[in-house]
Amino acid sequence: MATIKEIAELAGVSVTTVSRVLNFDDTLNVQDETKRRVFEAADRLEYQIKDKKRKKKKLKLGLFCSYSPEEELEDTFYLSIRIAVEKKLDKEGFKKVIVTSEDTADNLAKLDGIICLGTFSKGIVERIRGFHKPAVFIDAVGDVELFDSIVVNLKHAVTKVMDYLVDAGHEKIAFIGGRDVDSDGKEIVDMRMPIYSHYLEEKNLFHEEYIQIGGFTPKHGYRMGKELLALEDRPTAIFCANDSLAIGCYKAVQEAMLRVPEDISVVGFNDISMTKYLVPPLTTVHVPMDFMGVEAVNMLAERIYTNREISMKVSVPAKLVIRESVSRRKDENNI
């Protein structure tokens, strides 16, 4: 490949002039004829300008999870996202630091930013504000004016599930989900529930007794499933706020000497790895967990590198994965 020195000799100018012309230095005061000679010489010698990429600083990022290791194993949704985050951090050469609610702004001073995974109370969000660091929230919106976030489009996903169940002839659809409590003691109910309720109310199919709110683990799904199955007029389908609840619900159905999906249909949410191996395989909503983890790191790094001040909220679509846990209801008038 041609060198700048060879171009300078061919064009009859200095090496410095060639370098400044080829790098489009606006402060260079030379005649257009000189620039033309430089460009022609570079073209004749087939000179290629090297892509001088600025070496970016390797970031030091905090990872703040709202759940315990035990909870992570009971509902592997967050486990999958965390692993995706950690793989991306390793790939980029970024350093990970575990952050907890006990940390202070002083001992996090050397962090470049924070990745917040899970659901956080108002009090914890306020503490994160006090860290004075760029942050991205995964599966939650911390502060729309201050922090980035990446969440699932719940309205679209829940509507897909409800459309599918209603189209299959189900008019008695139950919902089981979890709750959280913020720092003020105010109960936060799963956001899928109001979407579910509103949908059944746009159709006159809403039954308040079909709603069960507890936790998000298999044992909660088992307990709430048993309560629904004990109703005199039990539902024909159960929509679970996550797959762990659906797993517990399966056990309740089996103990009641009933069958999925012949006697009762079950739908989950998240599409964790084990759902395809259940008997029968679970119909569920696939959430792009790997994508959410990777893009959260990308969003935070971009914000740090560019000093972006405007926060962003990314809403990702979810896909209904139809397997074998939902049956079509027969028309009772057509025996």
mmCIF file of C-alpha atoms in Angstrom:
data_model
loop_
_atom_site.group_PDB
_atom_site.id
_atom_site.type_symbol
_atom_site.label_atom_id
_atom_site.label_comp_id
_atom_site.label_asym_id
_atom_site.label_seq_id
_atom_site.Cartn_x
_atom_site.Cartn_y
_atom_site.Cartn_z
ATOM 1 C CA MET A 1 0.000 0.000 0.000
ATOM 2 C CA ALA A 2 1.207 3.507 -0.822
ATOM 3 C CA THR A 3 2.611 5.699 1.938
ATOM 4 C CA ILE A 4 2.033 9.375 2.668
ATOM 5 C CA LYS A 5 5.710 9.999 1.818
ATOM 6 C CA GLU A 6 5.230 8.547 -1.694
ATOM 7 C CA ILE A 7 2.134 10.714 -2.239
ATOM 8 C CA ALA A 8 4.072 13.786 -1.065
ATOM 9 C CA GLU A 9 6.877 13.069 -3.564
ATOM 10 C CA LEU A 10 4.422 12.550 -6.447
ATOM 11 C CA ALA A 11 2.390 15.667 -5.612
ATOM 12 C CA GLY A 12 5.445 17.819 -4.902
ATOM 13 C CA VAL A 13 4.347 18.831 -1.394
ATOM 14 C CA SER A 14 5.373 18.089 2.186
ATOM 15 C CA VAL A 15 4.318 14.992 4.113
ATOM 16 C CA THR A 16 2.514 17.243 6.609
ATOM 17 C CA THR A 17 0.454 18.846 3.854
ATOM 18 C CA VAL A 18 -0.551 15.442 2.481
ATOM 19 C CA SER A 19 -1.615 14.253 5.921
ATOM 20 C CA ARG A 20 -3.712 17.373 6.588
ATOM 21 C CA VAL A 21 -5.326 17.322 3.132
ATOM 22 C CA LEU A 22 -6.291 13.639 3.353
ATOM 23 C CA ASN A 23 -7.754 14.198 6.835
ATOM 24 C CA PHE A 24 -9.758 17.226 5.584
ATOM 25 C CA ASP A 25 -8.132 19.630 8.029
ATOM 26 C CA ASP A 26 -10.256 22.806 7.844
ATOM 27 C CA THR A 27 -7.459 24.906 9.328
ATOM 28 C CA LEU A 28 -5.076 24.131 6.443
ATOM 29 C CA ASN A 29 -4.538 27.176 4.199
ATOM 30 C CA VAL A 30 -3.431 25.859 0.778
ATOM 31 C CA GLN A 31 -4.633 26.463 -2.759
ATOM 32 C CA ASP A 32 -7.250 24.197 -4.327
ATOM 33 C CA GLU A 33 -4.691 23.233 -6.975
ATOM 34 C CA THR A 34 -2.448 21.806 -4.272
ATOM 35 C CA LYS A 35 -5.331 19.794 -2.793
ATOM 36 C CA ARG A 36 -6.169 18.496 -6.272
ATOM 37 C CA ARG A 37 -2.597 17.262 -6.790
ATOM 38 C CA VAL A 38 -2.648 15.467 -3.446
ATOM 39 C CA PHE A 39 -5.949 13.702 -4.139
ATOM 40 C CA GLU A 40 -4.862 12.732 -7.667
ATOM 41 C CA ALA A 41 -1.570 11.343 -6.374
ATOM 42 C CA ALA A 42 -3.359 9.368 -3.667
ATOM 43 C CA ASP A 43 -5.767 7.993 -6.251
ATOM 44 C CA ARG A 44 -2.981 6.997 -8.664
ATOM 45 C CA LEU A 45 -1.091 5.216 -5.899
ATOM 46 C CA GLU A 46 -4.324 3.587 -4.615
ATOM 47 C CA TYR A 47 -3.818 4.981 -1.122
ATOM 48 C CA GLN A 48 -6.257 3.788 1.526
ATOM 49 C CA ILE A 49 -6.959 5.941 4.550
ATOM 50 C CA LYS A 50 -6.750 3.923 7.721
ATOM 51 C CA ASP A 51 -9.843 3.909 9.911
ATOM 52 C CA LYS A 52 -8.508 5.463 13.069
ATOM 53 C CA LYS A 53 -11.114 4.500 15.618
ATOM 54 C CA ARG A 54 -10.832 6.117 18.970
ATOM 55 C CA LYS A 55 -10.230 3.570 21.663
ATOM 56 C CA LYS A 56 -13.171 3.684 24.023
ATOM 57 C CA LYS A 57 -12.822 3.568 27.756
ATOM 58 C CA LYS A 58 -13.615 0.193 29.303
ATOM 59 C CA LEU A 59 -16.563 0.822 31.558
ATOM 60 C CA LYS A 60 -17.114 -0.188 35.155
ATOM 61 C CA LEU A 61 -20.823 -0.953 35.539
ATOM 62 C CA GLY A 62 -22.883 -1.856 38.569
ATOM 63 C CA LEU A 63 -25.513 -4.618 38.522
ATOM 64 C CA PHE A 64 -28.400 -4.046 40.919
ATOM 65 C CA CYS A 65 -30.886 -6.939 41.207
ATOM 66 C CA SER A 66 -34.133 -6.492 43.137
ATOM 67 C CA TYR A 67 -34.482 -10.174 44.008
ATOM 68 C CA SER A 68 -32.564 -12.732 46.055
ATOM 69 C CA PRO A 69 -30.554 -15.664 44.627
ATOM 70 C CA GLU A 70 -33.251 -18.000 45.974
ATOM 71 C CA GLU A 71 -35.998 -16.080 44.150
ATOM 72 C CA GLU A 72 -33.926 -16.150 40.980
ATOM 73 C CA LEU A 73 -33.911 -19.951 41.026
ATOM 74 C CA GLU A 74 -37.665 -20.174 41.655
ATOM 75 C CA ASP A 75 -38.410 -17.917 38.668
ATOM 76 C CA THR A 76 -35.590 -18.212 36.134
ATOM 77 C CA PHE A 77 -36.809 -15.278 34.003
ATOM 78 C CA TYR A 78 -34.430 -12.871 35.718
ATOM 79 C CA LEU A 79 -31.705 -15.511 35.810
ATOM 80 C CA SER A 80 -31.778 -15.688 31.999
ATOM 81 C CA ILE A 81 -31.600 -11.903 31.641
ATOM 82 C CA ARG A 82 -28.785 -11.612 34.179
ATOM 83 C CA ILE A 83 -26.723 -14.210 32.342
ATOM 84 C CA ALA A 84 -27.276 -12.316 29.064
ATOM 85 C CA VAL A 85 -26.139 -9.090 30.759
ATOM 86 C CA GLU A 86 -23.021 -10.725 32.181
ATOM 87 C CA LYS A 87 -22.086 -12.325 28.847
ATOM 88 C CA LYS A 88 -22.377 -8.944 27.134
ATOM 89 C CA LEU A 89 -20.256 -7.268 29.825
ATOM 90 C CA ASP A 90 -17.578 -9.923 29.366
ATOM 91 C CA LYS A 91 -17.675 -9.556 25.588
ATOM 92 C CA GLU A 92 -17.171 -5.793 25.809
ATOM 93 C CA GLY A 93 -14.481 -6.091 28.451
ATOM 94 C CA PHE A 94 -16.554 -4.131 30.979
ATOM 95 C CA LYS A 95 -16.102 -4.708 34.695
ATOM 96 C CA LYS A 96 -19.145 -5.788 36.730
ATOM 97 C CA VAL A 97 -19.729 -4.619 40.302
ATOM 98 C CA ILE A 98 -22.625 -5.923 42.410
ATOM 99 C CA VAL A 99 -24.760 -3.092 43.823
ATOM 100 C CA THR A 100 -27.192 -3.404 46.754
ATOM 101 C CA SER A 101 -29.654 -1.112 48.483
ATOM 102 C CA GLU A 102 -27.115 -0.702 51.286
ATOM 103 C CA ASP A 103 -24.582 0.994 49.021
ATOM 104 C CA THR A 104 -24.005 4.740 49.187
ATOM 105 C CA ALA A 105 -23.032 7.283 46.555
ATOM 106 C CA ASP A 106 -19.531 7.430 48.042
ATOM 107 C CA ASN A 107 -18.698 3.730 47.649
ATOM 108 C CA LEU A 108 -20.132 3.712 44.109
ATOM 109 C CA ALA A 109 -18.238 6.822 43.044
ATOM 110 C CA LYS A 110 -15.981 4.946 40.623
ATOM 111 C CA LEU A 111 -18.848 3.337 38.709
ATOM 112 C CA ASP A 112 -19.660 4.637 35.227
ATOM 113 C CA GLY A 113 -23.293 3.476 35.361
ATOM 114 C CA ILE A 114 -25.760 0.981 36.833
ATOM 115 C CA ILE A 115 -27.914 -1.780 35.336
ATOM 116 C CA CYS A 116 -31.063 -2.313 37.428
ATOM 117 C CA LEU A 117 -32.791 -5.674 36.942
ATOM 118 C CA GLY A 118 -36.207 -6.424 38.429
ATOM 119 C CA THR A 119 -38.952 -4.412 40.092
ATOM 120 C CA PHE A 120 -38.029 -1.624 42.499
ATOM 121 C CA SER A 121 -40.054 0.293 45.073
ATOM 122 C CA LYS A 122 -40.261 4.078 44.999
ATOM 123 C CA GLY A 123 -37.880 4.218 47.926
ATOM 124 C CA ILE A 124 -35.217 2.176 46.133
ATOM 125 C CA VAL A 125 -35.605 4.244 42.958
ATOM 126 C CA GLU A 126 -35.035 7.330 45.073
ATOM 127 C CA ARG A 127 -31.854 5.762 46.443
ATOM 128 C CA ILE A 128 -30.669 5.001 42.907
ATOM 129 C CA ARG A 129 -31.249 8.661 42.004
ATOM 130 C CA GLY A 130 -28.957 9.522 44.889
ATOM 131 C CA PHE A 131 -26.124 7.521 43.330
ATOM 132 C CA HIS A 132 -25.943 10.224 40.596
ATOM 133 C CA LYS A 133 -25.050 7.698 37.897
ATOM 134 C CA PRO A 134 -26.541 6.904 34.483
ATOM 135 C CA ALA A 135 -28.811 3.868 34.854
ATOM 136 C CA VAL A 136 -30.918 1.536 32.759
ATOM 137 C CA PHE A 137 -33.836 -0.444 34.182
ATOM 138 C CA ILE A 138 -34.737 -3.868 32.785
ATOM 139 C CA ASP A 139 -38.393 -4.962 33.158
ATOM 140 C CA ALA A 140 -39.257 -1.792 35.044
ATOM 141 C CA VAL A 141 -39.411 1.982 34.571
ATOM 142 C CA GLY A 142 -37.487 3.737 37.317
ATOM 143 C CA ASP A 143 -37.797 7.409 36.356
ATOM 144 C CA VAL A 144 -38.871 8.225 32.807
ATOM 145 C CA GLU A 145 -37.170 11.626 32.881
ATOM 146 C CA LEU A 146 -33.864 10.451 34.309
ATOM 147 C CA PHE A 147 -33.204 6.788 33.488
ATOM 148 C CA ASP A 148 -33.342 4.537 30.436
ATOM 149 C CA SER A 149 -35.522 1.438 30.511
ATOM 150 C CA ILE A 150 -36.261 -1.654 28.454
ATOM 151 C CA VAL A 151 -39.589 -3.360 29.075
ATOM 152 C CA VAL A 152 -42.018 -5.805 27.486
ATOM 153 C CA ASN A 153 -45.083 -4.419 25.725
ATOM 154 C CA LEU A 154 -47.495 -6.000 28.198
ATOM 155 C CA LYS A 155 -50.687 -4.676 26.608
ATOM 156 C CA HIS A 156 -49.843 -6.261 23.279
ATOM 157 C CA ALA A 157 -48.768 -9.552 24.886
ATOM 158 C CA VAL A 158 -51.786 -9.921 27.204
ATOM 159 C CA THR A 159 -54.188 -9.046 24.403
ATOM 160 C CA LYS A 160 -52.614 -11.772 22.255
ATOM 161 C CA VAL A 161 -53.209 -14.341 25.019
ATOM 162 C CA MET A 162 -56.781 -13.265 25.650
ATOM 163 C CA ASP A 163 -57.633 -13.209 21.949
ATOM 164 C CA TYR A 164 -56.282 -16.738 21.625
ATOM 165 C CA LEU A 165 -58.282 -18.079 24.579
ATOM 166 C CA VAL A 166 -61.525 -16.367 23.591
ATOM 167 C CA ASP A 167 -61.148 -17.527 19.981
ATOM 168 C CA ALA A 168 -60.741 -21.070 21.356
ATOM 169 C CA GLY A 169 -64.181 -20.743 22.947
ATOM 170 C CA HIS A 170 -63.157 -19.943 26.546
ATOM 171 C CA GLU A 171 -65.520 -17.605 28.397
ATOM 172 C CA LYS A 172 -64.392 -18.448 31.947
ATOM 173 C CA ILE A 173 -60.788 -17.251 32.029
ATOM 174 C CA ALA A 174 -58.954 -16.872 35.343
ATOM 175 C CA PHE A 175 -55.797 -14.912 36.133
ATOM 176 C CA ILE A 176 -53.132 -15.676 38.726
ATOM 177 C CA GLY A 177 -50.332 -13.217 39.416
ATOM 178 C CA GLY A 178 -48.117 -11.679 42.066
ATOM 179 C CA ARG A 179 -47.765 -8.525 44.077
ATOM 180 C CA ASP A 180 -45.056 -6.346 45.519
ATOM 181 C CA VAL A 181 -44.990 -3.632 48.191
ATOM 182 C CA ASP A 182 -43.222 -0.314 47.801
ATOM 183 C CA SER A 183 -41.344 1.530 50.539
ATOM 184 C CA ASP A 184 -44.533 3.304 51.611
ATOM 185 C CA GLY A 185 -46.332 -0.001 52.140
ATOM 186 C CA LYS A 186 -48.464 0.490 49.046
ATOM 187 C CA GLU A 187 -49.337 -2.711 47.215
ATOM 188 C CA ILE A 188 -48.175 -2.995 43.610
ATOM 189 C CA VAL A 189 -50.207 -5.563 41.679
ATOM 190 C CA ASP A 190 -48.923 -7.257 38.532
ATOM 191 C CA MET A 191 -49.570 -4.923 35.586
ATOM 192 C CA ARG A 192 -50.936 -7.796 33.492
ATOM 193 C CA MET A 193 -53.981 -8.015 35.749
ATOM 194 C CA PRO A 194 -55.646 -4.674 34.865
ATOM 195 C CA ILE A 195 -55.076 -5.363 31.153
ATOM 196 C CA TYR A 196 -56.700 -8.783 31.577
ATOM 197 C CA SER A 197 -59.638 -7.295 33.512
ATOM 198 C CA HIS A 198 -60.248 -4.497 31.042
ATOM 199 C CA TYR A 199 -60.201 -6.928 28.142
ATOM 200 C CA LEU A 200 -62.866 -9.183 29.664
ATOM 201 C CA GLU A 201 -65.030 -6.272 30.861
ATOM 202 C CA GLU A 202 -64.551 -4.359 26.163
ATOM 203 C CA LYS A 203 -66.624 -8.461 26.058
ATOM 204 C CA ASN A 204 -68.819 -8.862 29.357
ATOM 205 C CA LEU A 205 -66.864 -11.939 30.451
ATOM 206 C CA PHE A 206 -65.227 -10.593 33.622
ATOM 207 C CA HIS A 207 -65.561 -12.617 36.856
ATOM 208 C CA GLU A 208 -63.863 -11.072 39.871
ATOM 209 C CA GLU A 209 -63.702 -14.442 41.661
ATOM 210 C CA TYR A 210 -61.398 -15.716 38.929
ATOM 211 C CA ILE A 211 -58.574 -13.358 39.958
ATOM 212 C CA GLN A 212 -55.937 -14.680 42.351
ATOM 213 C CA ILE A 213 -53.036 -12.496 43.476
ATOM 214 C CA GLY A 214 -50.210 -13.891 45.604
ATOM 215 C CA GLY A 215 -46.581 -14.397 44.583
ATOM 216 C CA PHE A 216 -44.623 -15.489 41.514
ATOM 217 C CA THR A 217 -43.242 -18.908 42.496
ATOM 218 C CA PRO A 218 -44.469 -22.450 41.722
ATOM 219 C CA LYS A 219 -45.811 -22.825 45.278
ATOM 220 C CA HIS A 220 -47.943 -19.709 44.789
ATOM 221 C CA GLY A 221 -49.205 -21.084 41.483
ATOM 222 C CA TYR A 222 -50.089 -24.355 43.173
ATOM 223 C CA ARG A 223 -52.011 -22.655 46.008
ATOM 224 C CA MET A 224 -53.882 -20.207 43.796
ATOM 225 C CA GLY A 225 -54.603 -22.912 41.235
ATOM 226 C CA LYS A 226 -56.177 -25.074 43.947
ATOM 227 C CA GLU A 227 -58.417 -22.213 45.053
ATOM 228 C CA LEU A 228 -59.638 -21.633 41.499
ATOM 229 C CA LEU A 229 -60.310 -25.316 40.928
ATOM 230 C CA ALA A 230 -62.307 -25.500 44.173
ATOM 231 C CA LEU A 231 -64.845 -22.963 42.876
ATOM 232 C CA GLU A 232 -68.299 -24.371 42.181
ATOM 233 C CA ASP A 233 -68.237 -22.697 38.778
ATOM 234 C CA ARG A 234 -64.592 -23.146 38.011
ATOM 235 C CA PRO A 235 -62.798 -21.480 35.084
ATOM 236 C CA THR A 236 -62.003 -23.350 31.877
ATOM 237 C CA ALA A 237 -58.679 -21.579 31.372
ATOM 238 C CA ILE A 238 -56.028 -20.025 33.628
ATOM 239 C CA PHE A 239 -53.683 -17.279 32.456
ATOM 240 C CA CYS A 240 -50.559 -17.210 34.641
ATOM 241 C CA ALA A 241 -48.397 -14.099 35.015
ATOM 242 C CA ASN A 242 -45.245 -16.210 34.609
ATOM 243 C CA ASP A 243 -44.223 -19.755 33.795
ATOM 244 C CA SER A 244 -43.293 -20.600 37.385
ATOM 245 C CA LEU A 245 -46.902 -19.992 38.393
ATOM 246 C CA ALA A 246 -48.038 -22.192 35.522
ATOM 247 C CA ILE A 247 -45.795 -25.024 36.751
ATOM 248 C CA GLY A 248 -47.436 -24.862 40.178
ATOM 249 C CA CYS A 249 -50.838 -24.678 38.523
ATOM 250 C CA TYR A 250 -50.118 -27.900 36.628
ATOM 251 C CA LYS A 251 -49.572 -29.675 39.950
ATOM 252 C CA ALA A 252 -52.879 -28.355 41.333
ATOM 253 C CA VAL A 253 -54.720 -29.610 38.248
ATOM 254 C CA GLN A 254 -53.146 -33.057 38.529
ATOM 255 C CA GLU A 255 -53.968 -33.340 42.251
ATOM 256 C CA ALA A 256 -57.590 -32.474 41.457
ATOM 257 C CA MET A 257 -57.649 -35.521 39.127
ATOM 258 C CA LEU A 258 -58.107 -33.209 36.158
ATOM 259 C CA ARG A 259 -56.147 -32.910 32.928
ATOM 260 C CA VAL A 260 -54.381 -30.134 31.039
ATOM 261 C CA PRO A 261 -55.732 -29.163 28.547
ATOM 262 C CA GLU A 262 -58.777 -31.467 28.314
ATOM 263 C CA ASP A 263 -60.364 -30.194 31.546
ATOM 264 C CA ILE A 264 -58.600 -26.880 31.991
ATOM 265 C CA SER A 265 -56.294 -24.868 29.744
ATOM 266 C CA VAL A 266 -53.185 -23.133 31.106
ATOM 267 C CA VAL A 267 -51.113 -20.314 29.576
ATOM 268 C CA GLY A 268 -47.846 -18.987 31.000
ATOM 269 C CA PHE A 269 -45.649 -15.941 30.419
ATOM 270 C CA ASN A 270 -41.886 -15.535 29.704
ATOM 271 C CA ASP A 271 -41.120 -18.867 27.965
ATOM 272 C CA ILE A 272 -38.388 -20.037 30.321
ATOM 273 C CA SER A 273 -36.358 -22.998 29.052
ATOM 274 C CA MET A 274 -38.209 -25.775 30.880
ATOM 275 C CA THR A 275 -41.703 -24.925 29.587
ATOM 276 C CA LYS A 276 -41.285 -26.909 26.382
ATOM 277 C CA TYR A 277 -40.526 -30.021 28.458
ATOM 278 C CA LEU A 278 -43.636 -29.930 30.644
ATOM 279 C CA VAL A 279 -46.360 -32.513 30.032
ATOM 280 C CA PRO A 280 -48.115 -31.214 28.061
ATOM 281 C CA PRO A 281 -45.697 -28.542 26.735
ATOM 282 C CA LEU A 282 -46.831 -25.120 27.952
ATOM 283 C CA THR A 283 -48.380 -22.496 25.719
ATOM 284 C CA THR A 284 -46.731 -19.267 26.824
ATOM 285 C CA VAL A 285 -45.602 -15.785 25.853
ATOM 286 C CA HIS A 286 -42.015 -15.678 24.647
ATOM 287 C CA VAL A 287 -40.125 -12.693 26.051
ATOM 288 C CA PRO A 288 -36.766 -11.956 24.325
ATOM 289 C CA MET A 289 -34.747 -12.207 27.526
ATOM 290 C CA ASP A 290 -31.319 -12.398 25.868
ATOM 291 C CA PHE A 291 -32.138 -9.373 23.704
ATOM 292 C CA MET A 292 -33.270 -7.354 26.724
ATOM 293 C CA GLY A 293 -30.047 -8.087 28.598
ATOM 294 C CA VAL A 294 -27.774 -7.257 25.662
ATOM 295 C CA GLU A 295 -29.633 -4.097 24.670
ATOM 296 C CA ALA A 296 -29.660 -2.817 28.239
ATOM 297 C CA VAL A 297 -25.855 -2.898 28.240
ATOM 298 C CA ASN A 298 -25.767 -1.258 24.792
ATOM 299 C CA MET A 299 -28.153 1.529 25.885
ATOM 300 C CA LEU A 300 -26.187 2.301 29.020
ATOM 301 C CA ALA A 301 -22.800 2.254 27.272
ATOM 302 C CA GLU A 302 -24.079 4.514 24.471
ATOM 303 C CA ARG A 303 -25.453 6.978 26.991
ATOM 304 C CA ILE A 304 -22.172 7.102 28.893
ATOM 305 C CA TYR A 305 -19.976 7.441 25.798
ATOM 306 C CA THR A 306 -22.109 10.154 24.161
ATOM 307 C CA ASN A 307 -23.225 11.981 27.329
ATOM 308 C CA ARG A 308 -26.816 11.662 26.148
ATOM 309 C CA GLU A 309 -29.113 13.640 28.451
ATOM 310 C CA ILE A 310 -32.514 12.558 27.124
ATOM 311 C CA SER A 311 -33.678 9.228 28.575
ATOM 312 C CA MET A 312 -35.095 6.460 26.393
ATOM 313 C CA LYS A 313 -37.738 3.784 26.968
ATOM 314 C CA VAL A 314 -37.587 0.732 24.706
ATOM 315 C CA SER A 315 -40.738 -1.407 24.562
ATOM 316 C CA VAL A 316 -40.079 -4.847 23.091
ATOM 317 C CA PRO A 317 -42.803 -7.053 21.602
ATOM 318 C CA ALA A 318 -43.506 -10.538 22.923
ATOM 319 C CA LYS A 319 -44.665 -13.526 20.895
ATOM 320 C CA LEU A 320 -47.341 -16.073 21.814
ATOM 321 C CA VAL A 321 -45.841 -19.569 21.537
ATOM 322 C CA ILE A 322 -48.625 -22.096 20.983
ATOM 323 C CA ARG A 323 -47.893 -25.578 22.289
ATOM 324 C CA GLU A 324 -50.288 -28.142 23.789
ATOM 325 C CA SER A 325 -51.688 -26.743 27.043
ATOM 326 C CA VAL A 326 -54.788 -25.061 25.544
ATOM 327 C CA SER A 327 -57.794 -26.921 24.153
ATOM 328 C CA ARG A 328 -60.671 -25.604 22.077
ATOM 329 C CA ARG A 329 -63.969 -25.561 23.967
ATOM 330 C CA LYS A 330 -66.761 -27.532 22.402
ATOM 331 C CA ASP A 331 -70.055 -25.810 21.710
ATOM 332 C CA GLU A 332 -72.296 -27.047 24.491
ATOM 333 C CA ASN A 333 -75.308 -26.627 22.221
ATOM 334 C CA ASN A 334 -73.764 -28.855 19.586
ATOM 335 C CA ILE A 335 -73.508 -32.253 21.289
#
